PDB file of C-alpha atoms in Angstrom:
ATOM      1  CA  UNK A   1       0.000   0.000   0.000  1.00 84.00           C
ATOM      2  CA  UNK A   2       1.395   3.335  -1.006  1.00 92.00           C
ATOM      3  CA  UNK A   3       2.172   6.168   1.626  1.00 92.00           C
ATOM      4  CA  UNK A   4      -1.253   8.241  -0.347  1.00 91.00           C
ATOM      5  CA  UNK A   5      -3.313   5.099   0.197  1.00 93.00           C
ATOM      6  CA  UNK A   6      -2.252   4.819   3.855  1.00 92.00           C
ATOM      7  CA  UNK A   7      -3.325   8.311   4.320  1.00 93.00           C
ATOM      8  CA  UNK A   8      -6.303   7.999   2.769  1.00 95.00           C
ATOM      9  CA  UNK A   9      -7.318   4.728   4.884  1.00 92.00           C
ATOM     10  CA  UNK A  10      -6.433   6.240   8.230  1.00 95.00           C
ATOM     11  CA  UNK A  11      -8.193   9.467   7.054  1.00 93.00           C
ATOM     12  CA  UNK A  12     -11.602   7.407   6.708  1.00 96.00           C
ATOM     13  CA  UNK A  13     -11.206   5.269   9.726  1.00 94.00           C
ATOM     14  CA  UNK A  14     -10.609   8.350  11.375  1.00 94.00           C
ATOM     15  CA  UNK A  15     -13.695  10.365   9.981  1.00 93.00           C
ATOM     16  CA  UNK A  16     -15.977   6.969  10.137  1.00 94.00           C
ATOM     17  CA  UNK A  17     -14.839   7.042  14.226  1.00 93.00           C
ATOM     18  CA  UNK A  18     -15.804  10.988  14.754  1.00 93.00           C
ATOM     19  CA  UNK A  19     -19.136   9.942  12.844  1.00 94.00           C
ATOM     20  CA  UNK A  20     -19.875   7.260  15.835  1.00 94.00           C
ATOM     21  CA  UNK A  21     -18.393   9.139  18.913  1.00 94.00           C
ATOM     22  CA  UNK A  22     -19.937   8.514  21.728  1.00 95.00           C
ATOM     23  CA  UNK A  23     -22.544  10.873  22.699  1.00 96.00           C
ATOM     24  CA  UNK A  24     -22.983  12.875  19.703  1.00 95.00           C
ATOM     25  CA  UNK A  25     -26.309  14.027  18.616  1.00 96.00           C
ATOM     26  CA  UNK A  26     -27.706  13.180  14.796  1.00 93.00           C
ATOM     27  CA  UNK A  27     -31.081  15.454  15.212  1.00 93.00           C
ATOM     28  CA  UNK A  28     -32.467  17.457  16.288  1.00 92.00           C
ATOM     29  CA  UNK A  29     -34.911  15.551  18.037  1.00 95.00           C
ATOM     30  CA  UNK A  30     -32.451  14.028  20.480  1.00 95.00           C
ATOM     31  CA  UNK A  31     -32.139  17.281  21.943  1.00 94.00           C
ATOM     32  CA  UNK A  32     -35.729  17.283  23.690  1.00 95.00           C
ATOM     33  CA  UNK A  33     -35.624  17.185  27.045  1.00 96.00           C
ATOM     34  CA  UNK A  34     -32.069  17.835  27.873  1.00 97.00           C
ATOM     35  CA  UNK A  35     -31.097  20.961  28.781  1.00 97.00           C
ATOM     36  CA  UNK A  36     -27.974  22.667  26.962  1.00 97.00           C
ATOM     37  CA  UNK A  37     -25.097  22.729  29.752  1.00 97.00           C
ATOM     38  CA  UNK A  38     -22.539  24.555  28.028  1.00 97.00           C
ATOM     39  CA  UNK A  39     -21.910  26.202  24.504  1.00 95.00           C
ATOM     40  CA  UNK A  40     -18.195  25.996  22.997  1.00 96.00           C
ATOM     41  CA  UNK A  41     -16.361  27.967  20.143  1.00 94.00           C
ATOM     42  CA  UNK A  42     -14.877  25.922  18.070  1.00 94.00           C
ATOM     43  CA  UNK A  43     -11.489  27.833  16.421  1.00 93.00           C
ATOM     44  CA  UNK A  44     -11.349  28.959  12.948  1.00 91.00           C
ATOM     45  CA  UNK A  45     -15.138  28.128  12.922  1.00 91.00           C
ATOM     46  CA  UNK A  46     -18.216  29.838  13.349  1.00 91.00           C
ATOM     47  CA  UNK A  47     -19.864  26.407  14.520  1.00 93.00           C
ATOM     48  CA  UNK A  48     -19.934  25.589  18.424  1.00 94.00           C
ATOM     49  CA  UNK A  49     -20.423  22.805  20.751  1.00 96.00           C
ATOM     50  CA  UNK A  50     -23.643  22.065  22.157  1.00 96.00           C
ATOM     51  CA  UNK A  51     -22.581  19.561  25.431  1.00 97.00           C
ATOM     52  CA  UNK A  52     -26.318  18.075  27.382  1.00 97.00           C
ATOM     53  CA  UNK A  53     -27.359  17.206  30.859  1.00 97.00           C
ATOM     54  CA  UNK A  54     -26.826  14.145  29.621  1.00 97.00           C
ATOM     55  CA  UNK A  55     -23.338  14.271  28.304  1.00 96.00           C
ATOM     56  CA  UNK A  56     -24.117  13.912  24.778  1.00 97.00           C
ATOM     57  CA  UNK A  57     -23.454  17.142  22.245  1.00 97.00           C
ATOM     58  CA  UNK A  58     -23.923  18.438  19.645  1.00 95.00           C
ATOM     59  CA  UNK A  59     -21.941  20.759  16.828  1.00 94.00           C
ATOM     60  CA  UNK A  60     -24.001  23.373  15.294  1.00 93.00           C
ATOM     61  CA  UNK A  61     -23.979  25.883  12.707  1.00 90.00           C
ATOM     62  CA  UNK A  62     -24.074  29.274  13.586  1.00 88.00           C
ATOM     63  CA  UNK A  63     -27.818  30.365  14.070  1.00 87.00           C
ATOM     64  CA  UNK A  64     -28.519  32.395  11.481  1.00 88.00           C
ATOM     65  CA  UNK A  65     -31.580  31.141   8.972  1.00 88.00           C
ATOM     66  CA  UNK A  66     -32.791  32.363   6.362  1.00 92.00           C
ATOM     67  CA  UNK A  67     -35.791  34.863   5.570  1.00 92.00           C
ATOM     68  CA  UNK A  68     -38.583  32.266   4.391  1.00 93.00           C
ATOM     69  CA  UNK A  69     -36.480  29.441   7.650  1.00 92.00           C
ATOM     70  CA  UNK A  70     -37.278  32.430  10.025  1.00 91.00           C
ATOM     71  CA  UNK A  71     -41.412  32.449   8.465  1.00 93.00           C
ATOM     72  CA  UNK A  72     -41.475  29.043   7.832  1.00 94.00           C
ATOM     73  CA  UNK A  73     -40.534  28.372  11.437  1.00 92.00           C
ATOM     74  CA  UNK A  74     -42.492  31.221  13.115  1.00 93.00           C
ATOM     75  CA  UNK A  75     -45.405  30.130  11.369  1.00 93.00           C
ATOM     76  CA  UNK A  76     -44.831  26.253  12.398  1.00 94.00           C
ATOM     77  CA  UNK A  77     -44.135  27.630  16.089  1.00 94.00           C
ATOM     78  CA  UNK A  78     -47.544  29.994  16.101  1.00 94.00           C
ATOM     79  CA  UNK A  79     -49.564  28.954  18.739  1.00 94.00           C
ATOM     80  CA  UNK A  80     -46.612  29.378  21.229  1.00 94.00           C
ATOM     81  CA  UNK A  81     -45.171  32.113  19.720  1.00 95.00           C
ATOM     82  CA  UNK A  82     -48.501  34.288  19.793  1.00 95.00           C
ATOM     83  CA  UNK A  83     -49.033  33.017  23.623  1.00 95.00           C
ATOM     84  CA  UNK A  84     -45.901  33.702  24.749  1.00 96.00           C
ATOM     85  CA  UNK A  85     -45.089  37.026  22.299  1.00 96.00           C
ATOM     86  CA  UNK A  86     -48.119  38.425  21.729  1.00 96.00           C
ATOM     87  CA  UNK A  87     -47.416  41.799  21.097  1.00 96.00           C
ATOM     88  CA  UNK A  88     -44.518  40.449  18.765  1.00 96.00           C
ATOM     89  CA  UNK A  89     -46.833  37.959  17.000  1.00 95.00           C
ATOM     90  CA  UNK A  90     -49.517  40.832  15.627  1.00 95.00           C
ATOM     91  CA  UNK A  91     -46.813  42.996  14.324  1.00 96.00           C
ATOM     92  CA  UNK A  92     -45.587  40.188  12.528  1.00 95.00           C
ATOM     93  CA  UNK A  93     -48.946  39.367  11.219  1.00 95.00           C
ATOM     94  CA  UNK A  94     -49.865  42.796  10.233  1.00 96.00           C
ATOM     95  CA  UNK A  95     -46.328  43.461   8.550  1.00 96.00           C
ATOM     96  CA  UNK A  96     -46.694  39.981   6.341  1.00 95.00           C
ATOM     97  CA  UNK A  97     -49.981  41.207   5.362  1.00 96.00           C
ATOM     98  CA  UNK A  98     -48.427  44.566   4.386  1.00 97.00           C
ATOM     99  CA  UNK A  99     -45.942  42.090   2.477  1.00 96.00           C
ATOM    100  CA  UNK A 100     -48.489  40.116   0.671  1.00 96.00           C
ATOM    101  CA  UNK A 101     -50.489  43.298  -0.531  1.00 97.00           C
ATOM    102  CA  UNK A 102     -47.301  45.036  -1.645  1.00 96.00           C
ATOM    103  CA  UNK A 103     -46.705  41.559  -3.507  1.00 96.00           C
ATOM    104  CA  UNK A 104     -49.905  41.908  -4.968  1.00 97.00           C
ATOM    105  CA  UNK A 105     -49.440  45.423  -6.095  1.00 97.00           C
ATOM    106  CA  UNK A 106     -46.677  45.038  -7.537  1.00 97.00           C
ATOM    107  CA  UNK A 107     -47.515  41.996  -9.674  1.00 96.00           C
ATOM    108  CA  UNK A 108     -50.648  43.890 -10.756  1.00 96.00           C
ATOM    109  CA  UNK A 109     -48.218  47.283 -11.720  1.00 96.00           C
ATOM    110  CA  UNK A 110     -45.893  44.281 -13.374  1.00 96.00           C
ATOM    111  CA  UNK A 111     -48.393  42.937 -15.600  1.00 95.00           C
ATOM    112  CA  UNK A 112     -50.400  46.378 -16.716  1.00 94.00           C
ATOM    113  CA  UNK A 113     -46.664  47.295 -17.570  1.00 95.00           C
ATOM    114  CA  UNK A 114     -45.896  44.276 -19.620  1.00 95.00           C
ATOM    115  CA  UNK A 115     -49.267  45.003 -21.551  1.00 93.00           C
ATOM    116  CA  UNK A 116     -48.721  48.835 -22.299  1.00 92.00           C
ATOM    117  CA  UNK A 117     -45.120  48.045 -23.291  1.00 93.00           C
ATOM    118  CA  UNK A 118     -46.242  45.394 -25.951  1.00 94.00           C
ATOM    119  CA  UNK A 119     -49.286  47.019 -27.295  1.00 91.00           C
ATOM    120  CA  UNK A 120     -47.753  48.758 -30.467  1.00 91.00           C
ATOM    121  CA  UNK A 121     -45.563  45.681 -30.917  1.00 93.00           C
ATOM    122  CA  UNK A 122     -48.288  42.645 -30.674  1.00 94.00           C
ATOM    123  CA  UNK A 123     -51.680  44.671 -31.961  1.00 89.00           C
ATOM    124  CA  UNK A 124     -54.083  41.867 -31.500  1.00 92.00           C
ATOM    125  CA  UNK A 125     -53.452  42.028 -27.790  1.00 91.00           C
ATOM    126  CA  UNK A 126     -56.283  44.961 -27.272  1.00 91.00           C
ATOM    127  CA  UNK A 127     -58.647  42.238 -28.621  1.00 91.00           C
ATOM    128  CA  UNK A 128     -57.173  39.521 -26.867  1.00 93.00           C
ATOM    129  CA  UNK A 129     -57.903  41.870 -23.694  1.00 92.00           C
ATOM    130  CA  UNK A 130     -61.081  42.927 -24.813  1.00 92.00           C
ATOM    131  CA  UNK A 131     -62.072  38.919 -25.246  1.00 94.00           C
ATOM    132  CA  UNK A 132     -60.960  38.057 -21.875  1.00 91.00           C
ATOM    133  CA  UNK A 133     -62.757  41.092 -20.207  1.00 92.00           C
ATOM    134  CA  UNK A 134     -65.720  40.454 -22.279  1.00 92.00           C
ATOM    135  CA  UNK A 135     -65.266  36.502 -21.005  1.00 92.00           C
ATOM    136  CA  UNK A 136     -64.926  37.909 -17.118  1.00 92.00           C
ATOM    137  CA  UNK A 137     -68.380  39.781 -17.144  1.00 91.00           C
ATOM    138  CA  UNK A 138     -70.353  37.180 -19.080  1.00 86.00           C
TER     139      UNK A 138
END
């Protein structure tokens, strides 16, 4: 076996062992009911160490999710969130409505655009529009 190949083979055995250590956590669901003892920096990283009542850990990412993670997991968490935030919870209600009208707006601006802009180059698209508005109030 070359010197490369020995590398290589201690390298996985090595990585296959960190994979099965003792104690470490897979998911997130392992986590429930143990209370987080301590929280590590890991050098040169922006991940830390999670270490359990229990003994077993965890290494995590740093916590910072993304726009529609932060919704997505607001939304999932809602019944808490609005009993335990309320004040919190409505603002963030009344500024995703604000969101979704705004979306709506400007999809409505987007489209009346896209028609003015093509109505000299495609001519049959007054009568196209004329059909389909003709078609809505039938």
């Amino acid at each position: 076996m070359s010197a490369n190949e020995a590398k290589w083979k201690a390298n996985q055995e090595k990585v296959a062992f960190l994979k099965q250590f003792p104690g470490l956590l897979r998911t997130w669901d392992e986590v429930a009911g143990h209370t987080v003892t301590s929280v590590t920096s890991i050098e040169q990283s922006d991940a830390k160490v999670l270490m359990l009542d229990n003994g077993s850990f965890a290494i995590v990412p740093p916590l910072a999710p993304e726009p529609r993670q932060l919704r997505d997991g607001i939304t999932a968490a809602a019944a808490r969130l609005r009993t335990l935030y309320p004040d919190a919870y409505r603002k963030y209600e009344a500024l995703a409505q604000r969101d979704r009208e705004a979306t709506r707006t400007a999809r409505m601006e987007n489209i009346l655009g896209a028609i003015h802009n093509n109505l000299e180059a495609i001519p049959e698209l007054k009568d196209r529009i004329r059909s389909l508005v003709k078609k809505w109030n039938s």
